[in-house]
Short mmCIF file of C-alpha atoms in Angstrom, two decimals:
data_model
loop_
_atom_site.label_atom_id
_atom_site.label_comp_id
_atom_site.label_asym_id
_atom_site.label_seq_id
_atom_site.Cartn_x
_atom_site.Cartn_y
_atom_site.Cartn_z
CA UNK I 90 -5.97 12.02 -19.39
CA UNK I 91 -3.98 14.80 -16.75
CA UNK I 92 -0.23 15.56 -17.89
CA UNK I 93 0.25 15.82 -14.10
CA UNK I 94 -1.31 14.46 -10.70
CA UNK I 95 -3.35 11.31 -10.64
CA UNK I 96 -3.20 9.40 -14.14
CA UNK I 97 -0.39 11.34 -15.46
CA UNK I 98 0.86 8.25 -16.55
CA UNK I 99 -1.75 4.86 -17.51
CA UNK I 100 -0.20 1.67 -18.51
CA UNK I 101 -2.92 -0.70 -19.95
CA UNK I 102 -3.09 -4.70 -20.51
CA UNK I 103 -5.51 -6.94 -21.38
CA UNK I 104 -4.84 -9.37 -18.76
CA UNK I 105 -2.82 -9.27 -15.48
CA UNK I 106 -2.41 -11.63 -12.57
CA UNK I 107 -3.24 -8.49 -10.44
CA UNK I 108 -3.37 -4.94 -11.04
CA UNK I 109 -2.02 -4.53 -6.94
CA UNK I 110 1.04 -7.06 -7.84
CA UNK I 111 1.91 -5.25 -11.23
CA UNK I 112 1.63 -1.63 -9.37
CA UNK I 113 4.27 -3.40 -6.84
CA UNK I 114 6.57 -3.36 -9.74
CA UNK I 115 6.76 -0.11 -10.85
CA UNK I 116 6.33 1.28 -7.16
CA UNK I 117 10.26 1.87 -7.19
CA UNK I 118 11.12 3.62 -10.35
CA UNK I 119 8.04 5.64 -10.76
CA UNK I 120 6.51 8.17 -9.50
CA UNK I 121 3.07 9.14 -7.90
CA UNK I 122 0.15 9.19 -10.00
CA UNK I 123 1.17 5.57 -12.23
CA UNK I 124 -2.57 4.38 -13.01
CA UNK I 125 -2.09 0.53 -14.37
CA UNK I 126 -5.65 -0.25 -15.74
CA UNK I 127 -6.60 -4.32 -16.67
CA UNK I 128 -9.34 -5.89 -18.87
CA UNK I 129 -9.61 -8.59 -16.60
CA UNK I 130 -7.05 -9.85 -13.87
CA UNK I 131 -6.27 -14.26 -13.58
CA UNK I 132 -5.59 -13.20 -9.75
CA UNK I 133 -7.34 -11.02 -8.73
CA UNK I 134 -7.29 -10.06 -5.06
CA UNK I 135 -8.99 -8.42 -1.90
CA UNK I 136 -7.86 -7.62 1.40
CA UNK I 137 -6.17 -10.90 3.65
CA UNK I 138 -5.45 -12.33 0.19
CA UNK I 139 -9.31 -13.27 -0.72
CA UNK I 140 -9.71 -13.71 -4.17
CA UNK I 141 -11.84 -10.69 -6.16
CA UNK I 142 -13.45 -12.15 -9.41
CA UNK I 143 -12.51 -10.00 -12.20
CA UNK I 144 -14.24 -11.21 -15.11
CA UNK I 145 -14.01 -8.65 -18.73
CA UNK I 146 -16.43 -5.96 -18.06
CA UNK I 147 -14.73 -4.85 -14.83
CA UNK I 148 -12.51 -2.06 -14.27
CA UNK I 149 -9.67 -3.07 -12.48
CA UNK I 150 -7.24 -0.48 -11.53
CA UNK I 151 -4.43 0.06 -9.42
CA UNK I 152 -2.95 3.95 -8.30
CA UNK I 153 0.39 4.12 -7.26
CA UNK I 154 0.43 7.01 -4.47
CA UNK I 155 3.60 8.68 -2.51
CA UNK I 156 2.28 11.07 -0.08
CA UNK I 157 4.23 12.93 2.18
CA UNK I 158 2.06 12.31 5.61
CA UNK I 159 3.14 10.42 8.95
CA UNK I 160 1.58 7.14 8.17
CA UNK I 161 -1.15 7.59 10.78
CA UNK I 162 -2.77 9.71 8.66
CA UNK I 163 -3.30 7.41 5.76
CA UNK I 164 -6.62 5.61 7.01
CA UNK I 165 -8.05 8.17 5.39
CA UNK I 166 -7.43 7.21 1.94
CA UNK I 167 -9.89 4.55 2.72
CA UNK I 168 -12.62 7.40 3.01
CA UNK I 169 -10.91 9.10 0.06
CA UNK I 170 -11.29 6.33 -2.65
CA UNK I 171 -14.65 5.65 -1.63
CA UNK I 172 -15.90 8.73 -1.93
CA UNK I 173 -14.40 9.50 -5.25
CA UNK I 174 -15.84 6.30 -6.69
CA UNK I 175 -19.60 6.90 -4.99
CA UNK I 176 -19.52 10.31 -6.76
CA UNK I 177 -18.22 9.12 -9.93
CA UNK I 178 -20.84 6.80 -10.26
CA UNK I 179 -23.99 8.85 -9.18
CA UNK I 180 -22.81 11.62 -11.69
CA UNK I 181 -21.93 9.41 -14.54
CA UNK I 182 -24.91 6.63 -14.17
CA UNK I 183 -27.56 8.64 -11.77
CA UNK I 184 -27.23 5.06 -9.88
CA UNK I 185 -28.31 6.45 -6.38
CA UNK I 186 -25.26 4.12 -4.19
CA UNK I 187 -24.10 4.77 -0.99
CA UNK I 188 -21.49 4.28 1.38
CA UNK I 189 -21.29 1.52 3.89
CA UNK I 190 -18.56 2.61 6.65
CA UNK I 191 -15.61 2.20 6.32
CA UNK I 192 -15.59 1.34 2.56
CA UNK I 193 -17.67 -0.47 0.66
CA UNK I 194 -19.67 1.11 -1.98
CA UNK I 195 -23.37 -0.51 -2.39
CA UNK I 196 -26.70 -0.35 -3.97
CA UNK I 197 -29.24 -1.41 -1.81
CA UNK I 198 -26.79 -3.27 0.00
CA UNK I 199 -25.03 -4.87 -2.91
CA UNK I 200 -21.50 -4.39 -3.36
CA UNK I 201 -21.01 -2.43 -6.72
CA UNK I 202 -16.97 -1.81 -5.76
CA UNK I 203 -14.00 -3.10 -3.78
CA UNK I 204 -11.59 -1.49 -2.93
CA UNK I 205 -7.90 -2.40 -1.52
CA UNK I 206 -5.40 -0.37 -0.29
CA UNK I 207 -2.08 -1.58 0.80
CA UNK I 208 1.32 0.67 2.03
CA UNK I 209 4.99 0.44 2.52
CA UNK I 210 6.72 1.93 5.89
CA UNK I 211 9.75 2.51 7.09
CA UNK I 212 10.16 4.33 10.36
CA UNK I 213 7.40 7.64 9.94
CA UNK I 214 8.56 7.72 6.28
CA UNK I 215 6.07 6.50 3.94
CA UNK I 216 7.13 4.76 0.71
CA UNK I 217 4.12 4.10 -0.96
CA UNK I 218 0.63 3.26 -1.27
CA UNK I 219 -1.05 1.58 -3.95
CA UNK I 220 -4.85 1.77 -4.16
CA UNK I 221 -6.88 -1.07 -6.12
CA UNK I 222 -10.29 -0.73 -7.12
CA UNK I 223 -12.22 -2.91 -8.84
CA UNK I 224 -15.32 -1.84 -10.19
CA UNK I 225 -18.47 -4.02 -11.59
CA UNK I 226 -19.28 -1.70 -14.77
CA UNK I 227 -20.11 -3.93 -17.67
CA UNK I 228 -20.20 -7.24 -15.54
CA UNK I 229 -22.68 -9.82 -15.76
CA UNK I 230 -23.67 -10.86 -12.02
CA UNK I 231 -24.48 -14.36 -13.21
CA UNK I 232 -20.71 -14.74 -14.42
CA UNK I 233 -19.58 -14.34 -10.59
CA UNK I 234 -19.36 -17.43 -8.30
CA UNK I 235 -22.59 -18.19 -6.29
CA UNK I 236 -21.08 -17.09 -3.40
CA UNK I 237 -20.97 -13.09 -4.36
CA UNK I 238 -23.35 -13.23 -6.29
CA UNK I 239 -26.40 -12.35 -4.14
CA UNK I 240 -24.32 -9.84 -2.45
CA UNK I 241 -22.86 -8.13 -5.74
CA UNK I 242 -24.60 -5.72 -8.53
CA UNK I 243 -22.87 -4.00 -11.43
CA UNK I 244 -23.73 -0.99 -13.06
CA UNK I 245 -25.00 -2.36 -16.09
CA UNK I 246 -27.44 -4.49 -14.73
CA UNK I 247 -28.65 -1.43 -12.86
CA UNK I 248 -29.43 1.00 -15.72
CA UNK I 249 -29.90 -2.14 -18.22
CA UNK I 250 -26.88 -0.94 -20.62
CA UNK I 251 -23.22 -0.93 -21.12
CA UNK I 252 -20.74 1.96 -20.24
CA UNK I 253 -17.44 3.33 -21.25
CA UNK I 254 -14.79 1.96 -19.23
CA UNK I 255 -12.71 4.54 -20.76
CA UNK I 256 -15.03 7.15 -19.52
CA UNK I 257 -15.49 5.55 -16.28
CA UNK I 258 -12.06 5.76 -15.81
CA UNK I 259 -11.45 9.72 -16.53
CA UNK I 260 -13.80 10.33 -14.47
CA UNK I 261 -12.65 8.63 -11.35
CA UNK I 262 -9.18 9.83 -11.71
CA UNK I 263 -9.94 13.03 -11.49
CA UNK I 264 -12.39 12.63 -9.11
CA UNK I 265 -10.01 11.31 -6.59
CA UNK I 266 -7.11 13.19 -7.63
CA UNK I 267 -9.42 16.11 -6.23
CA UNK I 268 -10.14 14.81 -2.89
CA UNK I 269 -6.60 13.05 -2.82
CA UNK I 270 -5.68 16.95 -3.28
CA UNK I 271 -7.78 18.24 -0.26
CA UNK I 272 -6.58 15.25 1.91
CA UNK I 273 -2.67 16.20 1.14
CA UNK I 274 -3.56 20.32 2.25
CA UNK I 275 -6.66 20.40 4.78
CA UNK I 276 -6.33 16.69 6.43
CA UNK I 277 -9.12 14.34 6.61
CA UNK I 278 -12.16 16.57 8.07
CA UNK I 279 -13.88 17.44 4.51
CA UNK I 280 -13.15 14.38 3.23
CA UNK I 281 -14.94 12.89 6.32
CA UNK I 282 -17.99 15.62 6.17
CA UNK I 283 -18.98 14.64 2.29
CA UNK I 284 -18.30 10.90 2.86
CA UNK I 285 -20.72 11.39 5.86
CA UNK I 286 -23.18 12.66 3.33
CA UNK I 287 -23.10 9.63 1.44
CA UNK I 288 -23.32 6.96 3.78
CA UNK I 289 -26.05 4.53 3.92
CA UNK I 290 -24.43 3.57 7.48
CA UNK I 291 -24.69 6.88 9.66
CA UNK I 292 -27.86 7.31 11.08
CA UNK I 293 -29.88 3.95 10.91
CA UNK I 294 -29.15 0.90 13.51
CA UNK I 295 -26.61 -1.39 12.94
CA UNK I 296 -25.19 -4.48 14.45
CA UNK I 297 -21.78 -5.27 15.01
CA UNK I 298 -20.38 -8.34 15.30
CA UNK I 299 -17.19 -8.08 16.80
CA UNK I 300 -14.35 -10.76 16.41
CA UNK I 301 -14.21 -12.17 19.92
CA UNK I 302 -18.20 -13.15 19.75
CA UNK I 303 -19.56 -9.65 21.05
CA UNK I 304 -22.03 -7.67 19.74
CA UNK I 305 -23.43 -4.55 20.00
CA UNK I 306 -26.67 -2.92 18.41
CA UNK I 307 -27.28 0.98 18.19
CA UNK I 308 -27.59 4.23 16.25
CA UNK I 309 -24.71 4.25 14.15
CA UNK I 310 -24.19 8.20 14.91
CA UNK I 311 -20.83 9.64 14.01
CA UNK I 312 -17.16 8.93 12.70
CA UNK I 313 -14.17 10.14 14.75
CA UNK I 314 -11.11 12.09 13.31
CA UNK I 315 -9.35 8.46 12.89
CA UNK I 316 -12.50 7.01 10.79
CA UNK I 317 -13.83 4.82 13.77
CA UNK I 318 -17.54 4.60 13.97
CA UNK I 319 -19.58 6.43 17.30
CA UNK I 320 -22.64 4.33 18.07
CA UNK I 321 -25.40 5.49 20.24
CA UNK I 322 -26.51 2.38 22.56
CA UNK I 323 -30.07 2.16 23.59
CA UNK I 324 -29.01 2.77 27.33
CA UNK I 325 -27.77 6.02 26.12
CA UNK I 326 -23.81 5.43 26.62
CA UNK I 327 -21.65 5.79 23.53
CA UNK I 328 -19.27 3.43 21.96
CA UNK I 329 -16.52 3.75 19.79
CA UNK I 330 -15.53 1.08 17.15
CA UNK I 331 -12.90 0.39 14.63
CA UNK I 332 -13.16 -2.01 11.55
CA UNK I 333 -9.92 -3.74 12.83
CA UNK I 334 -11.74 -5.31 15.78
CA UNK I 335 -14.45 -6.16 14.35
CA UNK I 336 -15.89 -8.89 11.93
CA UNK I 337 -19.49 -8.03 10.85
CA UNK I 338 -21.30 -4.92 10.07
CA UNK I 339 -25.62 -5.25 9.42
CA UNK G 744 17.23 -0.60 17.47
CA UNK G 745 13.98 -0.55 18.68
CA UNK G 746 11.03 -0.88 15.68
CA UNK G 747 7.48 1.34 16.78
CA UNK G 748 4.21 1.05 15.45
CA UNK G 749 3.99 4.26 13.43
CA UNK G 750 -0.03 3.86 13.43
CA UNK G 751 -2.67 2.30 15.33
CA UNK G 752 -4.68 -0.99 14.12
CA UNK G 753 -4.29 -5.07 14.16
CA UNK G 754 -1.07 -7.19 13.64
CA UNK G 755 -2.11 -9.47 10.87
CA UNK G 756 1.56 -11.03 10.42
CA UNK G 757 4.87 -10.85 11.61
CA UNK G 758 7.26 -11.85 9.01
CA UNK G 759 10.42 -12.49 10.66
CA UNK G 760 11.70 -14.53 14.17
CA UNK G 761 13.90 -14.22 16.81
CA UNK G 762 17.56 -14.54 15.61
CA UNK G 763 16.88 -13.92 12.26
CA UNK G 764 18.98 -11.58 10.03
CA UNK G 765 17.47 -8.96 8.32
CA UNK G 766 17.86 -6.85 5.76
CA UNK G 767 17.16 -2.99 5.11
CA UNK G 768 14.11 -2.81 3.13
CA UNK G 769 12.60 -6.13 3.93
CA UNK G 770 9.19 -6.58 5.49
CA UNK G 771 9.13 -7.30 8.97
CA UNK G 772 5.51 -7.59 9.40
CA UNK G 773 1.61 -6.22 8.47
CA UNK G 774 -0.33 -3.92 10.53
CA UNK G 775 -4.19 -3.69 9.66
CA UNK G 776 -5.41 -0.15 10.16
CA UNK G 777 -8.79 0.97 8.90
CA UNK G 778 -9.14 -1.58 6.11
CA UNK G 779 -5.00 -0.75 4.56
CA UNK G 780 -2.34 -3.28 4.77
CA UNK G 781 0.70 -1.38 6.24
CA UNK G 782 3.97 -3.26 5.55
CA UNK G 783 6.43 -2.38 8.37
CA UNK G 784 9.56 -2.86 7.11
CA UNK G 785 13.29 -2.65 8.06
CA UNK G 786 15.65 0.55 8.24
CA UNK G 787 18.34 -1.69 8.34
CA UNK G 788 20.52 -4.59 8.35
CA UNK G 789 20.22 -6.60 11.48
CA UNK G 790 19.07 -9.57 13.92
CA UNK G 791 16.19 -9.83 15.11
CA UNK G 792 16.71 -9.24 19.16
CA UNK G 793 12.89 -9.84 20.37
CA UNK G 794 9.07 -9.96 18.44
CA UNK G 795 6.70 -8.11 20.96
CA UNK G 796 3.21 -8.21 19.31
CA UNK G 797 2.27 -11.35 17.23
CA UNK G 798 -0.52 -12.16 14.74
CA UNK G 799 -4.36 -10.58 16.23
CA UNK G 800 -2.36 -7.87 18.83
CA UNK G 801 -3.89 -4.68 18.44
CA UNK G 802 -1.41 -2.48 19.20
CA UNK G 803 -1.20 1.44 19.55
CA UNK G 804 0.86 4.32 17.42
CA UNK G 805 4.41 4.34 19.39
CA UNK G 806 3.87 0.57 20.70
CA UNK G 807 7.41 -1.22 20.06
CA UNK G 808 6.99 -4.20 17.70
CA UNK G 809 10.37 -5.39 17.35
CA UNK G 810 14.10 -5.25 18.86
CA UNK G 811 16.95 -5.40 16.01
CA UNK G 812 20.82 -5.83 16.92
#
């Protein structure tokens, strides 16, 4: 693992609560690049509090980030993750996934990854970030509850073998330390172009269901500087939408 | 002092109330912005003089959130 950067330091356990809650912890009196890695997590979480199941076989990981940007800029560490994590896994497994905007990774349309990211402001200052990912390497499908289940594939299912987690793990640490790199000195356009490239959502039709009961179908075309999606209606007119208003994306 | 929303995206909970003290450090409330949970949280010690936004406002970089005496 890197002396420096991104998984300079990895603390491992066998079980956690939550790798987000233990990364909480240690957000204080360490520094950037703390990786805390879990067998399995008893509470796992996703955004709003859901629950993520995180039966043995995952990879469940949290990265505890300080960067020095005006917090308006951090969005893009949505983009960032997900990228690093699409690439890892197409040059690792040859699994062809893609990226549904803003940041789900998926296999034809089933969720191989989740990913979390929560921060701590004060002011313009940024205090911290921590970045969860949890990642369905060696999982059985049929261990999750029903309810995922249909939407939900895991890497060994796909190429019909286990992985190193250990492996898995290198390689996505340096993968994002890169981009997290390129996002620090040149800002979010690159890592907007080469997410583009990966999406499964830019460029086909879509329909969004927003969370006041609208919805809108078009071309999904283009993402803005800020990450918000561009879709072309089929009157022609253009409209702009962020994943905070809305609830749905087909 | 007057608290700002540093970024743009959705309130998903304020944290404290009118009158309350507060201290430096402690979480006044969540913002939502492209999918990351942004705790806003105090400079300093204080009382909470007025909540502008509450849970579902969307609210714009520079918006004021929150009055502290």
């Amino acid at each position: 693992m890197p002396k420096t950067g991104i998984g300079r330091k990895i603390l491992r356990f066998k079980e956690l609560e939550s790798t987000m809650e233990a990364a909480r912890k240690y957000a204080e009196s360490e520094g950037e690049g703390l990786v805390i890695l879990a067998e399995r997590q008893t509470r796992g979480r996703g955004r709003f509090g859901r629950a993520w199941h995180s039966p043995e076989g995952g990879v469940y990981l949290s990265i505890l980030l300080k960067p020095e940007v005006h917090p308006s800029r951090l969005s893009c560490l949505t983009f960032t993750a997900g990228l690093a994590t699409a690439e890892t896994v197409r040059s690792l497994y040859g699994v062809n996934c893609k990226l549904k905007w803003p940041n789900d990774l998926v296999y034809q349309g089933r969720k191989l990854a989740g990913i979390l990211l929560e921060s701590r402001i004060e002011g313009e200052r940024v205090y911290h970030v921590i970045l969860g990912v949890g990642f369905n390497l060696n999982v059985k499908v049929s261990a999750l509850p029903e309810e995922v289940r249909s939407n939900a594939c895991s890497i060994m299912e796909l190429t019909g073998k286990g992985h190193s987690k250990l492996r898995f793990v290198r390689v996505f640490l340096k993968k994002f330390d890169t981009w997290y790199q390129v996002f620090l000195s040149k800002g979010c356009k690159p890592i907007l172009e080469a997410w583009s490239r990966l999406s499964e959502t830019l460029g086909r039709k879509v329909r969004v269901e927003f969370e006041d009961g609208r919805t809108v179908e078009g071309v999904a075309e283009s993402l803005g500087e800020d990450g918000s999606l561009t879709l072309k209606l089929p009157d022609g007119s253009n409209v702009k939408v962020s994943p905070t208003e809305i609830l749905r994306l087909r | 002092m007057e608290i700002r929303s540093p970024l743009s995206g959705k309130v998903l909970s304020v944290k404290v109330k009118v009158g309350e003290a507060v201290k430096k450090g402690q979480v006044l409330l969540i913002i939502d912005a492209m999918k990351m949970e942004n705790e806003i949280i105090s400079p300093s010690d204080g009382t909470v003089k007025s909540v502008k936004v509450s849970e579902g406002s969307t609210v714009n970089s520079g918006d004021l959130l929150i009055e502290l005496d």
